[in-house]
PDB file of C-alpha atoms and ligand atoms in Angstrom:
ATOM      1  CA  MET A   1       0.000   0.000   0.000  1.00 66.00           C
ATOM      2  CA  LYS A   2       1.353   3.381  -1.012  1.00 84.00           C
ATOM      3  CA  ALA A   3       2.467   6.056   1.412  1.00 94.00           C
ATOM      4  CA  LEU A   4       0.915   9.504   1.330  1.00 97.00           C
ATOM      5  CA  VAL A   5       2.728  12.788   1.945  1.00 98.00           C
ATOM      6  CA  VAL A   6       0.520  15.733   2.909  1.00 98.00           C
ATOM      7  CA  TYR A   7       2.090  19.103   3.638  1.00 98.00           C
ATOM      8  CA  TYR A   8       1.582  22.817   4.087  1.00 98.00           C
ATOM      9  CA  SER A   9       4.303  25.300   3.228  1.00 98.00           C
ATOM     10  CA  LEU A  10       4.328  29.099   3.338  1.00 97.00           C
ATOM     11  CA  THR A  11       7.814  29.841   2.011  1.00 96.00           C
ATOM     12  CA  GLY A  12       8.671  26.595   0.226  1.00 97.00           C
ATOM     13  CA  LYS A  13      10.980  24.809   2.665  1.00 98.00           C
ATOM     14  CA  THR A  14       8.501  22.184   3.844  1.00 98.00           C
ATOM     15  CA  ARG A  15       7.539  21.685   0.191  1.00 98.00           C
ATOM     16  CA  LEU A  16      11.143  20.774  -0.639  1.00 98.00           C
ATOM     17  CA  VAL A  17      11.181  18.183   2.123  1.00 98.00           C
ATOM     18  CA  ALA A  18       7.757  16.801   1.207  1.00 98.00           C
ATOM     19  CA  GLU A  19       8.768  16.427  -2.437  1.00 98.00           C
ATOM     20  CA  ALA A  20      11.975  14.620  -1.461  1.00 97.00           C
ATOM     21  CA  VAL A  21      10.097  12.232   0.860  1.00 97.00           C
ATOM     22  CA  ALA A  22       7.446  11.500  -1.756  1.00 96.00           C
ATOM     23  CA  GLU A  23      10.061  10.854  -4.405  1.00 95.00           C
ATOM     24  CA  ALA A  24      12.124   8.572  -2.164  1.00 94.00           C
ATOM     25  CA  LEU A  25       9.098   6.493  -1.157  1.00 94.00           C
ATOM     26  CA  ASN A  26       7.211   6.682  -4.439  1.00 94.00           C
ATOM     27  CA  ALA A  27       4.384   8.209  -2.423  1.00 95.00           C
ATOM     28  CA  LYS A  28       1.435  10.347  -3.444  1.00 96.00           C
ATOM     29  CA  LEU A  29       2.075  14.036  -2.679  1.00 98.00           C
ATOM     30  CA  VAL A  30      -0.706  16.408  -1.665  1.00 98.00           C
ATOM     31  CA  GLU A  31      -0.393  20.072  -0.719  1.00 98.00           C
ATOM     32  CA  ILE A  32      -2.679  21.619   1.910  1.00 98.00           C
ATOM     33  CA  ARG A  33      -3.667  25.039   0.575  1.00 98.00           C
ATOM     34  CA  GLU A  34      -5.407  27.804   2.473  1.00 98.00           C
ATOM     35  CA  THR A  35      -8.416  29.384   0.807  1.00 98.00           C
ATOM     36  CA  LYS A  36      -6.956  32.786   1.688  1.00 96.00           C
ATOM     37  CA  PRO A  37      -3.223  32.331   1.087  1.00 95.00           C
ATOM     38  CA  ARG A  38      -0.947  34.243   3.457  1.00 95.00           C
ATOM     39  CA  LYS A  39       1.817  36.459   2.216  1.00 90.00           C
ATOM     40  CA  PRO A  40       5.227  35.932   3.776  1.00 84.00           C
ATOM     41  CA  ARG A  41       5.650  39.251   5.602  1.00 89.00           C
ATOM     42  CA  ALA A  42       6.066  40.519   9.171  1.00 90.00           C
ATOM     43  CA  PHE A  43       2.359  40.673   9.968  1.00 91.00           C
ATOM     44  CA  THR A  44       1.936  37.065   8.858  1.00 93.00           C
ATOM     45  CA  TYR A  45       4.599  36.049  11.326  1.00 95.00           C
ATOM     46  CA  LEU A  46       2.617  37.650  14.151  1.00 96.00           C
ATOM     47  CA  SER A  47      -0.870  36.577  13.140  1.00 96.00           C
ATOM     48  CA  GLY A  48       0.309  33.103  12.133  1.00 97.00           C
ATOM     49  CA  SER A  49       2.155  32.603  15.409  1.00 97.00           C
ATOM     50  CA  PHE A  50      -0.867  33.769  17.364  1.00 97.00           C
ATOM     51  CA  ALA A  51      -3.211  31.394  15.535  1.00 98.00           C
ATOM     52  CA  ALA A  52      -0.771  28.493  15.876  1.00 98.00           C
ATOM     53  CA  LEU A  53      -0.335  29.137  19.606  1.00 98.00           C
ATOM     54  CA  ALA A  54      -4.102  29.020  20.010  1.00 98.00           C
ATOM     55  CA  ASN A  55      -4.199  25.690  18.120  1.00 98.00           C
ATOM     56  CA  ARG A  56      -6.483  27.257  15.548  1.00 98.00           C
ATOM     57  CA  GLY A  57      -7.232  25.792  12.187  1.00 98.00           C
ATOM     58  CA  SER A  58      -7.651  27.834   9.029  1.00 98.00           C
ATOM     59  CA  SER A  59      -9.872  27.515   6.001  1.00 98.00           C
ATOM     60  CA  ILE A  60      -8.282  25.050   3.570  1.00 98.00           C
ATOM     61  CA  HIS A  61      -9.196  23.710   0.152  1.00 98.00           C
ATOM     62  CA  LEU A  62     -10.723  20.261   0.098  1.00 95.00           C
ATOM     63  CA  ILE A  63      -8.138  17.496   0.000  1.00 94.00           C
ATOM     64  CA  ASP A  64      -9.296  14.947  -2.527  1.00 90.00           C
ATOM     65  CA  VAL A  65      -7.623  11.813  -1.216  1.00 94.00           C
ATOM     66  CA  ASP A  66      -8.928   8.639   0.396  1.00 94.00           C
ATOM     67  CA  LEU A  67      -6.870   8.123   3.539  1.00 94.00           C
ATOM     68  CA  ARG A  68      -8.006   4.495   3.742  1.00 93.00           C
ATOM     69  CA  GLU A  69      -5.912   3.764   0.657  1.00 94.00           C
ATOM     70  CA  HIS A  70      -2.773   4.834   2.491  1.00 95.00           C
ATOM     71  CA  GLU A  71      -1.370   2.915   5.428  1.00 92.00           C
ATOM     72  CA  ARG A  72       1.389   5.437   6.131  1.00 95.00           C
ATOM     73  CA  VAL A  73       0.656   9.135   6.135  1.00 97.00           C
ATOM     74  CA  PHE A  74       3.475  11.687   6.381  1.00 97.00           C
ATOM     75  CA  ILE A  75       2.230  15.105   7.512  1.00 98.00           C
ATOM     76  CA  GLY A  76       4.611  18.022   6.966  1.00 98.00           C
ATOM     77  CA  SER A  77       4.394  21.460   8.553  1.00 98.00           C
ATOM     78  CA  PRO A  78       6.607  24.423   9.271  1.00 98.00           C
ATOM     79  CA  VAL A  79       6.953  25.116  13.012  1.00 98.00           C
ATOM     80  CA  TRP A  80       5.013  28.244  13.920  1.00 98.00           C
ATOM     81  CA  ALA A  81       5.445  29.453  17.500  1.00 98.00           C
ATOM     82  CA  SER A  82       6.492  25.937  18.552  1.00 98.00           C
ATOM     83  CA  ARG A  83       3.316  24.503  17.028  1.00 98.00           C
ATOM     84  CA  PRO A  84       2.134  23.097  13.703  1.00 98.00           C
ATOM     85  CA  ALA A  85       0.733  25.655  11.250  1.00 98.00           C
ATOM     86  CA  PRO A  86      -3.058  26.265  11.356  1.00 98.00           C
ATOM     87  CA  ALA A  87      -3.638  24.742   7.901  1.00 98.00           C
ATOM     88  CA  VAL A  88      -2.101  21.494   9.125  1.00 98.00           C
ATOM     89  CA  ASN A  89      -4.279  21.605  12.240  1.00 98.00           C
ATOM     90  CA  SER A  90      -7.308  21.873   9.964  1.00 98.00           C
ATOM     91  CA  PHE A  91      -6.249  18.855   7.954  1.00 98.00           C
ATOM     92  CA  ILE A  92      -5.750  16.768  11.101  1.00 98.00           C
ATOM     93  CA  TYR A  93      -8.938  18.013  12.786  1.00 98.00           C
ATOM     94  CA  GLY A  94     -10.941  17.103   9.689  1.00 97.00           C
ATOM     95  CA  SER A  95      -9.395  13.668   9.066  1.00 97.00           C
ATOM     96  CA  ASP A  96     -10.195  10.231  10.417  1.00 96.00           C
ATOM     97  CA  LEU A  97      -6.726   8.738  10.868  1.00 97.00           C
ATOM     98  CA  GLN A  98      -7.976   5.449  12.317  1.00 96.00           C
ATOM     99  CA  GLY A  99      -5.630   2.606  11.423  1.00 94.00           C
ATOM    100  CA  ARG A 100      -3.037   4.918   9.834  1.00 95.00           C
ATOM    101  CA  ASP A 101       0.621   5.084  10.816  1.00 96.00           C
ATOM    102  CA  VAL A 102       1.223   8.817  10.874  1.00 97.00           C
ATOM    103  CA  ILE A 103       4.678  10.364  10.625  1.00 97.00           C
ATOM    104  CA  PRO A 104       4.683  14.101  11.313  1.00 98.00           C
ATOM    105  CA  PHE A 105       7.671  16.061  10.059  1.00 98.00           C
ATOM    106  CA  PHE A 106       8.650  19.680  10.540  1.00 98.00           C
ATOM    107  CA  THR A 107      10.901  22.290   9.083  1.00 98.00           C
ATOM    108  CA  MET A 108      11.907  25.188  11.322  1.00 98.00           C
ATOM    109  CA  GLY A 109      14.392  27.985  11.748  1.00 97.00           C
ATOM    110  CA  GLY A 110      15.668  26.625  15.058  1.00 96.00           C
ATOM    111  CA  ASN A 111      16.326  23.043  16.021  1.00 91.00           C
ATOM    112  CA  ASP A 112      14.154  22.090  18.980  1.00 96.00           C
ATOM    113  CA  SER A 113      10.869  20.747  17.679  1.00 97.00           C
ATOM    114  CA  SER A 114       9.917  18.888  20.877  1.00 98.00           C
ATOM    115  CA  GLN A 115       6.957  21.159  21.720  1.00 98.00           C
ATOM    116  CA  ALA A 116       5.643  21.141  18.178  1.00 98.00           C
ATOM    117  CA  LEU A 117       5.992  17.380  18.050  1.00 98.00           C
ATOM    118  CA  ALA A 118       4.159  16.828  21.340  1.00 98.00           C
ATOM    119  CA  ASN A 119       1.417  19.159  20.139  1.00 98.00           C
ATOM    120  CA  ILE A 120       0.906  17.562  16.729  1.00 98.00           C
ATOM    121  CA  SER A 121       1.126  14.049  18.213  1.00 98.00           C
ATOM    122  CA  ALA A 122      -1.745  14.780  20.593  1.00 98.00           C
ATOM    123  CA  LYS A 123      -3.823  16.105  17.692  1.00 98.00           C
ATOM    124  CA  ILE A 124      -3.061  13.068  15.531  1.00 98.00           C
ATOM    125  CA  GLU A 125      -4.054  10.756  18.358  1.00 98.00           C
ATOM    126  CA  ARG A 126      -7.288  12.684  18.906  1.00 98.00           C
ATOM    127  CA  SER A 127      -8.066  11.992  15.251  1.00 98.00           C
ATOM    128  CA  SER A 128      -7.416   8.282  15.987  1.00 98.00           C
ATOM    129  CA  GLY A 129      -4.034   8.087  14.224  1.00 98.00           C
ATOM    130  CA  LYS A 130      -0.958   6.311  15.540  1.00 97.00           C
ATOM    131  CA  VAL A 131       2.259   8.351  15.568  1.00 97.00           C
ATOM    132  CA  ALA A 132       4.865   6.065  14.025  1.00 95.00           C
ATOM    133  CA  GLY A 133       7.934   8.307  13.905  1.00 95.00           C
ATOM    134  CA  SER A 134       8.880  11.888  13.128  1.00 96.00           C
ATOM    135  CA  PHE A 135      11.713  14.028  11.890  1.00 96.00           C
ATOM    136  CA  THR A 136      12.651  17.693  11.769  1.00 97.00           C
ATOM    137  CA  ILE A 137      14.830  19.640   9.383  1.00 97.00           C
ATOM    138  CA  THR A 138      16.392  22.974  10.290  1.00 97.00           C
ATOM    139  CA  THR A 139      16.156  25.457   7.428  1.00 98.00           C
ATOM    140  CA  ASN A 140      17.728  28.672   8.687  1.00 97.00           C
ATOM    141  CA  LYS A 141      20.908  29.429   6.694  1.00 96.00           C
ATOM    142  CA  VAL A 142      20.690  26.001   5.043  1.00 98.00           C
ATOM    143  CA  SER A 143      20.739  25.823   1.248  1.00 98.00           C
ATOM    144  CA  ASN A 144      17.830  24.240  -0.571  1.00 98.00           C
ATOM    145  CA  GLU A 145      20.168  21.507  -1.799  1.00 98.00           C
ATOM    146  CA  ASP A 146      21.145  20.684   1.782  1.00 98.00           C
ATOM    147  CA  ILE A 147      17.504  20.681   2.906  1.00 98.00           C
ATOM    148  CA  VAL A 148      16.708  18.120   0.200  1.00 98.00           C
ATOM    149  CA  ALA A 149      19.789  16.064   1.090  1.00 97.00           C
ATOM    150  CA  ARG A 150      18.819  16.047   4.781  1.00 96.00           C
ATOM    151  CA  ALA A 151      15.270  15.026   3.898  1.00 97.00           C
ATOM    152  CA  LYS A 152      16.537  12.120   1.818  1.00 95.00           C
ATOM    153  CA  ASP A 153      18.840  11.038   4.656  1.00 94.00           C
ATOM    154  CA  ALA A 154      15.988  11.177   7.184  1.00 94.00           C
ATOM    155  CA  VAL A 155      13.790   9.006   4.985  1.00 92.00           C
ATOM    156  CA  LYS A 156      16.545   6.514   4.256  1.00 89.00           C
ATOM    157  CA  GLU A 157      17.536   6.262   7.898  1.00 84.00           C
ATOM    158  CA  HIS A 158      14.082   5.892   9.392  1.00 77.00           C
ATOM    159  CA  TYR A 159      11.639   4.744   6.775  1.00 79.00           C
ATOM    160  CA  GLY A 160      13.533   2.726   4.181  1.00 70.00           C
ATOM    161  CA  GLN A 161      12.995   2.783   0.461  1.00 55.00           C
ATOM    162  CA  THR A 162       9.960   1.123  -1.010  1.00 46.00           C
ATOM    163  CA  VAL A 163      10.758   1.885  -4.622  1.00 39.00           C
TER     164      VAL A 163
HETATM  165  C1  FMN B   1       4.369  32.491  11.561  1.00 59.77           C
HETATM  166  C2  FMN B   1       5.727  31.863  11.696  1.00 59.77           C
HETATM  167  C3  FMN B   1       6.146  31.401  12.942  1.00 59.77           C
HETATM  168  C4  FMN B   1       7.391  30.748  13.078  1.00 59.77           C
HETATM  169  N1  FMN B   1       7.745  30.251  14.307  1.00 59.77           N
HETATM  170  C5  FMN B   1       8.917  29.557  14.433  1.00 59.77           C
HETATM  171  C6  FMN B   1       9.289  28.971  15.686  1.00 59.77           C
HETATM  172  O1  FMN B   1       8.585  29.057  16.700  1.00 59.77           O
HETATM  173  N2  FMN B   1      10.466  28.303  15.758  1.00 59.77           N
HETATM  174  C7  FMN B   1      11.293  28.174  14.664  1.00 59.77           C
HETATM  175  O2  FMN B   1      12.346  27.554  14.775  1.00 59.77           O
HETATM  176  N3  FMN B   1      10.967  28.699  13.452  1.00 59.77           N
HETATM  177  C8  FMN B   1       9.790  29.386  13.321  1.00 59.77           C
HETATM  178  N4  FMN B   1       9.440  29.906  12.099  1.00 59.77           N
HETATM  179  C9  FMN B   1      10.307  29.641  10.928  1.00 59.77           C
HETATM  180  C10 FMN B   1       9.768  28.488  10.056  1.00 59.77           C
HETATM  181  O3  FMN B   1       9.397  27.368  10.853  1.00 59.77           O
HETATM  182  C11 FMN B   1      10.815  27.999   9.060  1.00 59.77           C
HETATM  183  O4  FMN B   1      11.291  29.071   8.304  1.00 59.77           O
HETATM  184  C12 FMN B   1      10.230  26.918   8.145  1.00 59.77           C
HETATM  185  O5  FMN B   1      11.254  26.139   7.581  1.00 59.77           O
HETATM  186  C13 FMN B   1       9.377  27.530   7.033  1.00 59.77           C
HETATM  187  O6  FMN B   1       8.759  26.500   6.303  1.00 59.77           O
HETATM  188  P1  FMN B   1       7.990  26.825   4.939  1.00 59.77           P
HETATM  189  O7  FMN B   1       8.993  27.469   4.003  1.00 59.77           O
HETATM  190  O8  FMN B   1       7.546  25.489   4.433  1.00 59.77           O
HETATM  191  O9  FMN B   1       6.857  27.745   5.234  1.00 59.77           O
HETATM  192  C14 FMN B   1       8.231  30.575  11.947  1.00 59.77           C
HETATM  193  C15 FMN B   1       7.810  31.081  10.691  1.00 59.77           C
HETATM  194  C16 FMN B   1       6.578  31.732  10.569  1.00 59.77           C
HETATM  195  C17 FMN B   1       6.139  32.248   9.220  1.00 59.77           C
END
């Protein structure tokens, strides 16, 4: 059964990781898109952090994928204020993850994702999913090539190749 990679990305870093994971595992790749896309600017940092801290969701486009066809679901998010991004919350809140092995992954400027991981894990479990691993990639002052290389390493190390 094929893996699924679902992700949200504001500035493209989580997208790079999601694409690398999907390619390595021959997985289906789906982007979570907000109905009112944010612009990467200072106000977004504030309002986004505030919403993430409050565990809010945001309005997202319908994701046309049958989760029951995918045993393993990778969910990618940037870390916002030590939390997953609101669009990712919305996806998890609206999904029945029963019977799925869920692997959350983050990109972030810093390198301590423990709070974000605890937060997203609780949400995944509330949606009946089982957290079956995780990884985080630091993006600050890291080239896109290195982000992709680190993503490939993380997949190889923890999740094997199914291709
Ligand atoms: C609203 C907002 C809040 C953020 N909060 C954090 C944070 O708490 N810790 C951190 O290390 N990076 C934080 N960042 C940086 C992003 O996590 C980092 O740049 C990430 O790789 C961006 O992913 P993206 O390009 O897929 O959007 C924040 C960025 C934004 C826009």
